[in-house]
Coordinates of N, CA and C in Angstrom, one line a residue:
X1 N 91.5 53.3 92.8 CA 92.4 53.8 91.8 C 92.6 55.3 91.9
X2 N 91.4 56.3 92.0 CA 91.4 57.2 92.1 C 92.1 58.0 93.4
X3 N 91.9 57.3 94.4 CA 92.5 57.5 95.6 C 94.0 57.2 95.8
X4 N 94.9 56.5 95.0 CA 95.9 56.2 94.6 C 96.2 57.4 93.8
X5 N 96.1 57.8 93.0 CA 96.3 58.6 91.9 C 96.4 60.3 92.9
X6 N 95.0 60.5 93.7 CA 95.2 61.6 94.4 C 96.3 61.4 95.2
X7 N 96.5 60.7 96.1 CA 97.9 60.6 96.9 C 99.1 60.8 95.8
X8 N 99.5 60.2 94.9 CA 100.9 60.6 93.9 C 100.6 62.2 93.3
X9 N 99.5 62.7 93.2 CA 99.4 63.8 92.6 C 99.8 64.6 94.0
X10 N 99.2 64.6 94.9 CA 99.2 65.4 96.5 C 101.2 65.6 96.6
X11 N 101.9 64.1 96.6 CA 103.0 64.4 97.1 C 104.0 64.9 96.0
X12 N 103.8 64.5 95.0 CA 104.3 65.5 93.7 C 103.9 66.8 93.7
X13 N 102.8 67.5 94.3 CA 102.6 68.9 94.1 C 103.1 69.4 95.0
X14 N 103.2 68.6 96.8 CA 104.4 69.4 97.9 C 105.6 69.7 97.4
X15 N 105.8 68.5 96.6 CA 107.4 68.1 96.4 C 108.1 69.5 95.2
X16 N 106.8 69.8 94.4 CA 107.1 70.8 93.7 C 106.9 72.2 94.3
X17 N 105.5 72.5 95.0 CA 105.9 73.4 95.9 C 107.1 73.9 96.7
X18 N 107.6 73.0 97.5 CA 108.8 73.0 98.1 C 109.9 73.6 96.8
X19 N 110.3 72.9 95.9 CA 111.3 73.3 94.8 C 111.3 74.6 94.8
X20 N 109.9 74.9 94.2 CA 109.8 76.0 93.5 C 109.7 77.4 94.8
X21 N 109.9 77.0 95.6 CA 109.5 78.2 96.7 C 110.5 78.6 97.2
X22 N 111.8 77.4 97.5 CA 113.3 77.0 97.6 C 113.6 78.4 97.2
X23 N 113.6 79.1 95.8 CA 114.4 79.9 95.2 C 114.2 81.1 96.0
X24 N 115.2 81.7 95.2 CA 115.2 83.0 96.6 C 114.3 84.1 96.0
X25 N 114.2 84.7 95.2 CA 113.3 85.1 94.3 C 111.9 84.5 94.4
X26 N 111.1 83.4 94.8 CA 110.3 83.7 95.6 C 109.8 83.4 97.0
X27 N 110.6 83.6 97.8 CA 110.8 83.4 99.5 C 109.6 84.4 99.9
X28 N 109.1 85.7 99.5 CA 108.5 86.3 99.7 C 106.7 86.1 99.2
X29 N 106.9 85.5 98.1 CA 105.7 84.7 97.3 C 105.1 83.9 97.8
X30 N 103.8 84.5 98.4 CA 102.9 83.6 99.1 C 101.2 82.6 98.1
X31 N 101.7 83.1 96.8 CA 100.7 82.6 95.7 C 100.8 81.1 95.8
X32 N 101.5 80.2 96.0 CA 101.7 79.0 95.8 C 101.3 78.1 97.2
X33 N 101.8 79.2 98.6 CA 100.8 78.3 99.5 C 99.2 78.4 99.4
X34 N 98.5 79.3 99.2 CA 97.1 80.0 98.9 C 97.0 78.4 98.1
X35 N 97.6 78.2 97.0 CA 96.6 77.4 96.2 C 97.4 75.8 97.0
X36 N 98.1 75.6 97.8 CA 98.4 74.3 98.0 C 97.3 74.6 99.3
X37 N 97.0 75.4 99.6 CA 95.8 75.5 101.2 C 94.5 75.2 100.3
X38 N 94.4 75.5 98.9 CA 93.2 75.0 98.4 C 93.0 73.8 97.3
X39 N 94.5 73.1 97.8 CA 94.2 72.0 97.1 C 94.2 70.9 98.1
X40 N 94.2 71.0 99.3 CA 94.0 70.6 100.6 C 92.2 70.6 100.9
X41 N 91.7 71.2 100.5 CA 90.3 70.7 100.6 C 89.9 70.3 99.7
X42 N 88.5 69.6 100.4 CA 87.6 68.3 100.2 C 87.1 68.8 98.6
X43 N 87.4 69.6 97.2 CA 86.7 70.2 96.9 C 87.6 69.5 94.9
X44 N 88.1 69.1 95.3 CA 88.9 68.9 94.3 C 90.6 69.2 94.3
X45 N 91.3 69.4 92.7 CA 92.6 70.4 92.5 C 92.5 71.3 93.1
X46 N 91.6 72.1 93.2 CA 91.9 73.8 93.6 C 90.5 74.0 94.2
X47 N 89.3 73.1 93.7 CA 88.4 73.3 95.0 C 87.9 74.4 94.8
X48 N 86.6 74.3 96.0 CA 85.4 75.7 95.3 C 84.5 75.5 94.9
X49 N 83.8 76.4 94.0 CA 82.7 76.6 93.7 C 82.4 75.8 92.4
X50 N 81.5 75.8 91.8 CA 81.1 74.5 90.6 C 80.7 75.7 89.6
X51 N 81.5 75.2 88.8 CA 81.4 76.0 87.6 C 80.0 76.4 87.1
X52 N 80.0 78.0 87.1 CA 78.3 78.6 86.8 C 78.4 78.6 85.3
X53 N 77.0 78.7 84.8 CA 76.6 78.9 83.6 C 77.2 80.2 83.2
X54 N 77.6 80.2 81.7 CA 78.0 81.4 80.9 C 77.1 82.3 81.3
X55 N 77.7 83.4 81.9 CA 76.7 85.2 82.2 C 75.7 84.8 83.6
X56 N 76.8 84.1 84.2 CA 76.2 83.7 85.7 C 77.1 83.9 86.5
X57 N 77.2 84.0 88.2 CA 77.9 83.9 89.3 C 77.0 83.1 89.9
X58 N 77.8 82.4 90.7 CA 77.0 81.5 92.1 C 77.7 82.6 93.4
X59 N 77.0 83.0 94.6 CA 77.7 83.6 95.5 C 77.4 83.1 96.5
X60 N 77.9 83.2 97.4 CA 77.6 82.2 98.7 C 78.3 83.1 100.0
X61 N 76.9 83.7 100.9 CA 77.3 84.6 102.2 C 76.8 83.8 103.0
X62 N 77.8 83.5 104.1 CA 77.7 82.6 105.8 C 77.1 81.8 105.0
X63 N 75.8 81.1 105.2 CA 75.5 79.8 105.0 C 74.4 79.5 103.5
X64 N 74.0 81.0 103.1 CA 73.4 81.7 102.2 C 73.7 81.6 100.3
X65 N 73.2 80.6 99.6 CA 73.9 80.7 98.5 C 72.5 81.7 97.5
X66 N 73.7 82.3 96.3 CA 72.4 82.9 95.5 C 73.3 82.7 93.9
X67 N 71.9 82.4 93.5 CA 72.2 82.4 91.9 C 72.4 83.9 91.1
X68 N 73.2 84.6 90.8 CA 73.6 85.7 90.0 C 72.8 85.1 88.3
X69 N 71.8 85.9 87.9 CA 71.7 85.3 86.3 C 71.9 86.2 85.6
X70 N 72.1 87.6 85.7 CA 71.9 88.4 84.7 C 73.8 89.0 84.4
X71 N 74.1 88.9 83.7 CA 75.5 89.4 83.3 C 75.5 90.7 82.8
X72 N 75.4 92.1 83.4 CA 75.7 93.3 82.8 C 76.7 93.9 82.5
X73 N 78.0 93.8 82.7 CA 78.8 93.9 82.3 C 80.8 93.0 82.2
X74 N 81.1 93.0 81.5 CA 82.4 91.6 81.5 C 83.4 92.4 80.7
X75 N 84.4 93.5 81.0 CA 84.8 94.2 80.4 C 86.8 94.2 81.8
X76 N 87.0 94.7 80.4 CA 88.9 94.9 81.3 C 88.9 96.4 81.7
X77 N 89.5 96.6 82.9 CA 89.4 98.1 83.3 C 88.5 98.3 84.6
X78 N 88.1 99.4 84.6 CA 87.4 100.1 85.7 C 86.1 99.4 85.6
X79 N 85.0 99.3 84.8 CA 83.7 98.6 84.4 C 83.9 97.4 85.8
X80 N 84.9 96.5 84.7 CA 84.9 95.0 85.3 C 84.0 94.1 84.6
X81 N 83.4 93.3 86.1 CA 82.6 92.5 86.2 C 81.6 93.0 87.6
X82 N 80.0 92.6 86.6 CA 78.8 92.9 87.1 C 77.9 92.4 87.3
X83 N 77.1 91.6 87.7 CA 76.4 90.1 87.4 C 75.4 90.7 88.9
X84 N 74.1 90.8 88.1 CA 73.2 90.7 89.4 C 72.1 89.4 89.7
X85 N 71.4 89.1 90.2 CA 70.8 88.2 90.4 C 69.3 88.0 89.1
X86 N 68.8 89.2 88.7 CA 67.8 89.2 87.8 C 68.0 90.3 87.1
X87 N 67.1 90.7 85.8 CA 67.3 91.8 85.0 C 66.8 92.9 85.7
X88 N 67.2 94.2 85.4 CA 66.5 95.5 86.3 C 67.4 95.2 88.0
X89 N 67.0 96.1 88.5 CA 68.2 96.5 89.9 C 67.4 95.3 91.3
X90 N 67.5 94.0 91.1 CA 67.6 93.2 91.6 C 68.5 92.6 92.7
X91 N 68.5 92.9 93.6 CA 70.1 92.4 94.3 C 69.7 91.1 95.1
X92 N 71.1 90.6 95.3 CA 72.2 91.3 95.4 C 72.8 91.5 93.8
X93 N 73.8 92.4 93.8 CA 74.3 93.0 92.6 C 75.7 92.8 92.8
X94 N 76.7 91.6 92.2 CA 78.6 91.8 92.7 C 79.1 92.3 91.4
X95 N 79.7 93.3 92.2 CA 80.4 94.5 91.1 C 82.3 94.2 91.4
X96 N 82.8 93.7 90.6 CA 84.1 93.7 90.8 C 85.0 94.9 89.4
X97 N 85.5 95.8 90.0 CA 85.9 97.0 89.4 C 87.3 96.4 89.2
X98 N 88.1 97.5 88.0 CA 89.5 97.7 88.4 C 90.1 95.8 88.3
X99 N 89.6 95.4 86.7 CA 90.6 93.8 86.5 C 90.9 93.8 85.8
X100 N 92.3 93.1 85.3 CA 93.0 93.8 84.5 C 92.8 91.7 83.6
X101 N 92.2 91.8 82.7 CA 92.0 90.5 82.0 C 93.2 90.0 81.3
X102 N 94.2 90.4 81.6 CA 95.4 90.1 81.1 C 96.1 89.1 81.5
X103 N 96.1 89.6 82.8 CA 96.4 88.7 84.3 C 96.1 87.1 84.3
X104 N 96.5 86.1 84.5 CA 95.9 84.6 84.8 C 96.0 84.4 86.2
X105 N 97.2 85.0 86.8 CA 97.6 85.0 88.6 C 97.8 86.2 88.8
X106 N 98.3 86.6 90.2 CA 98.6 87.5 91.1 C 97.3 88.3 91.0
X107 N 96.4 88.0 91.4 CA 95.3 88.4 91.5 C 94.1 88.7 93.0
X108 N 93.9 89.9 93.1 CA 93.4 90.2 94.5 C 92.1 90.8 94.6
X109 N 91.2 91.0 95.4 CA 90.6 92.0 95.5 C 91.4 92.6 97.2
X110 N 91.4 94.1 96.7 CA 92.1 94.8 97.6 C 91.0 95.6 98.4
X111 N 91.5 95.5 100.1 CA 90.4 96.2 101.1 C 91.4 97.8 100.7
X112 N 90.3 98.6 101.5 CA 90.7 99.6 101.2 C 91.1 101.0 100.1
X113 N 91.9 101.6 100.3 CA 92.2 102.8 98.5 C 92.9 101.2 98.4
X114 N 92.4 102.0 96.7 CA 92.8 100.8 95.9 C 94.4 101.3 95.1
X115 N 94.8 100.2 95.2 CA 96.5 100.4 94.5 C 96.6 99.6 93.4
X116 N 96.8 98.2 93.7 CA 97.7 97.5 92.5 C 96.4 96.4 92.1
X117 N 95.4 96.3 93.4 CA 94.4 95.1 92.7 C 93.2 95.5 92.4
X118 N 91.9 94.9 92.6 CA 91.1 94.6 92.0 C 90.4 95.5 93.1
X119 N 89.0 96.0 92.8 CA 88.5 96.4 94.0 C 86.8 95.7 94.0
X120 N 85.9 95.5 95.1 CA 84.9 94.6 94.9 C 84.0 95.3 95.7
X121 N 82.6 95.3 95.3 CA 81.7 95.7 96.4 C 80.4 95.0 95.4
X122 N 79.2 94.9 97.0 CA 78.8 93.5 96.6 C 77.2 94.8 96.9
X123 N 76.0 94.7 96.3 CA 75.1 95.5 96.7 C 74.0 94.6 97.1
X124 N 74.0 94.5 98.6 CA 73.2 93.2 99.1 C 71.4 93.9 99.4
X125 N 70.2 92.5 99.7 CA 69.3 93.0 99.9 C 69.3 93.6 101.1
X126 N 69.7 93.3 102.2 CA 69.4 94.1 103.3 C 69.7 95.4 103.3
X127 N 70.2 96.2 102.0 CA 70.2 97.6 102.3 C 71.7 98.3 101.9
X128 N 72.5 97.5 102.4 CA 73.6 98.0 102.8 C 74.8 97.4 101.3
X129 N 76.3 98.1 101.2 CA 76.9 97.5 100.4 C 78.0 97.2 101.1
X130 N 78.7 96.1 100.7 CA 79.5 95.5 101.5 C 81.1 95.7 100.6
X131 N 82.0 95.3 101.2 CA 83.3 95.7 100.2 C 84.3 94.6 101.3
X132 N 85.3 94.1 101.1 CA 86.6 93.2 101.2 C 87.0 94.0 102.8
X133 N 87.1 93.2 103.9 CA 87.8 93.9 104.9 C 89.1 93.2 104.5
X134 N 89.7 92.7 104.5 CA 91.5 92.5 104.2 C 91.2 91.7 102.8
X135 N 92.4 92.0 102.1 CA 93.1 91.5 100.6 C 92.5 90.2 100.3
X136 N 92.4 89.8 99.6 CA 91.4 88.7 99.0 C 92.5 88.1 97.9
X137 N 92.7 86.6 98.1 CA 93.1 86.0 96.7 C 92.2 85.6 95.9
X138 N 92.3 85.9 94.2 CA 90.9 86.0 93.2 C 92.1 84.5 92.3
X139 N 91.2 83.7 92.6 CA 91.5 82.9 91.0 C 90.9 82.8 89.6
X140 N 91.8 83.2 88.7 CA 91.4 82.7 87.6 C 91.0 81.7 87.1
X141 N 89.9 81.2 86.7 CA 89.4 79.7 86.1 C 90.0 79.4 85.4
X142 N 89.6 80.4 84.0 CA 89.2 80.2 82.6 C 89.4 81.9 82.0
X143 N 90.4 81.8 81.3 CA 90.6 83.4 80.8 C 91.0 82.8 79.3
X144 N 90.0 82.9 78.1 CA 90.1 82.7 76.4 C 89.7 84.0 76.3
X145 N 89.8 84.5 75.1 CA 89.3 85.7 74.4 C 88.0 86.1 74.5
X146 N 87.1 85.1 74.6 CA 85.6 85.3 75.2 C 85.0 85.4 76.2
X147 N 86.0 84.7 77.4 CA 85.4 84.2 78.5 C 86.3 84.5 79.2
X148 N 85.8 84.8 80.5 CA 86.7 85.4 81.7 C 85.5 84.3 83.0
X149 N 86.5 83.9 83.9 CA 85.8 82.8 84.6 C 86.7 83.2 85.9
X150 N 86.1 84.3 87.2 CA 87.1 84.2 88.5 C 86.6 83.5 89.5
X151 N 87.1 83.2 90.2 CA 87.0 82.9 92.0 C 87.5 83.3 92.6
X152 N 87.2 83.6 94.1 CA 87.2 84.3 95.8 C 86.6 83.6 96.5
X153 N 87.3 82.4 97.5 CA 86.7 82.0 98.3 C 87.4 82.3 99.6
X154 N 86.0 82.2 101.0 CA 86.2 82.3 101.4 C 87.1 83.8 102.3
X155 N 86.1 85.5 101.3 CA 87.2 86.9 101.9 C 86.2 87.2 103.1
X156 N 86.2 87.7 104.0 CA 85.2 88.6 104.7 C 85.1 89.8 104.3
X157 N 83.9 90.0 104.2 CA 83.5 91.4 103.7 C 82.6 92.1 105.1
X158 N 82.5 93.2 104.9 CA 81.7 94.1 105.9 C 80.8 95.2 105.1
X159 N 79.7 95.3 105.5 CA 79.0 96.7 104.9 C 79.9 98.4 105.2
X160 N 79.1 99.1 104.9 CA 80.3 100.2 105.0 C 81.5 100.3 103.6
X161 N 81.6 99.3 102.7 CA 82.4 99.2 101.6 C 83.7 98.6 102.5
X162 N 83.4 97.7 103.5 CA 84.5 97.1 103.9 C 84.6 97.3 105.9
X163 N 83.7 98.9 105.8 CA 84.4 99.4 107.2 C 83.5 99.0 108.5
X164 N 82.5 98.5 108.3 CA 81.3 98.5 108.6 C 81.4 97.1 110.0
X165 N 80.4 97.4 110.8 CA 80.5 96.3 112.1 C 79.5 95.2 111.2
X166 N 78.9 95.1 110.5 CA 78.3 94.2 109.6 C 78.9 92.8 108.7
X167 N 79.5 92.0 109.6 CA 80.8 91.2 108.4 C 79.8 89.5 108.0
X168 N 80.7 89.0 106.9 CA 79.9 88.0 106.6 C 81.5 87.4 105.6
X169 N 80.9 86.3 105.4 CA 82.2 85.2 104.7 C 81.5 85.1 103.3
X170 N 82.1 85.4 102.5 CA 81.8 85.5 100.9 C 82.8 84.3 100.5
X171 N 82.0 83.7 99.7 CA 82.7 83.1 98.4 C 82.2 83.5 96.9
X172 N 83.2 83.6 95.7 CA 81.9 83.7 94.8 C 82.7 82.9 93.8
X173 N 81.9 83.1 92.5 CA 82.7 82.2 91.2 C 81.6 83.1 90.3
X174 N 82.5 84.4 89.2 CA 82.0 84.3 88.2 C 82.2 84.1 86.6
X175 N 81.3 84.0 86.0 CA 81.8 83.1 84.7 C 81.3 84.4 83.2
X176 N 81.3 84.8 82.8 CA 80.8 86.1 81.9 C 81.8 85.6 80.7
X177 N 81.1 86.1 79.6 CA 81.3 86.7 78.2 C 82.1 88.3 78.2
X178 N 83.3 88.3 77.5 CA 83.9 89.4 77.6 C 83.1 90.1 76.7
X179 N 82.8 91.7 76.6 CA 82.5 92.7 75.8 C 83.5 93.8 75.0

């Protein structure tokens, strides 16, 4: 039954993709393949990461997963989102700066000066801090008045704050209490 149900849902979501992309106004809008490429994997609707506990991130580098427990900061603006793995300067530490909690879509972590998105740098144990080598799609979970819930799967990042011969395949998902 279930498997029935995913097939009618799969060709109703091309069938609306297709519609909706049709228009000329968004011919240039590549938001809607992103999430039909992630509703193509084994992972569910939209696939990913499993929902962390309130004032948690799950992160996951190359083959490497880590539990984020400590939530230090969940705020709109430059702050962000802060979430290290234990209380006191424990790393890794993911700092995502510069989010605008308003937002539900069009959402990025941006390599490089930052312009229109989000910017990310991750403070790993080996020493070094890593940052987004190209543009990153960020999904929103879960955005209520309380709770702010993103995801990034699947960006490469590099030490160097991006620039670095050091690269690694990030996913993350986090889940915080706004302040």
């Amino acid at each position: 039954m279930f498997r029935i149900y995913k097939i009618h849902f799969s060709i109703l979501f091309i069938f609306t993709f297709v519609l909706v992309n049709c228009s000329e106004e968004k011919k240039n809008d590549q938001s809607l393949l992103a999430i039909a490429a992630l509703q193509a994997g084994p992972g569910g609707l939209i696939g990913g990461l499993a929902e962390p506990a309130l004032g948690t991130a799950t992160l996951v580098l190359d083959s490497d997963s880590f539990n984020l427990l400590n939530q230090e900061e969940c705020q709109d603006g430059n702050i962000g989102v802060i979430i290290s793995k234990d209380t006191g300067p424990t790393l890794p530490i993911l700092n995502i700066h510069m989010i605008d909690m308003s937002k539900n879509s069009g959402i990025f972590l941006e390599a490089g000066a930052l312009s229109t998105g989000s910017h990310m740098d991750l403070d790993h144990n080996d020493g070094n801090t890593y940052g987004v080598v190209n543009d990153c799609p960020a999904f929103v979970m879960e955005n209520t008045l309380t709770i702010y819930d993103l995801q990034v799967l699947n960006c490469q990042i590099a030490d160097q704050f991006g620039g670095g011969p050091n690269k690694k395949m990030m996913s993350f998902r986090a889940r915080c209490t706004k302040s």
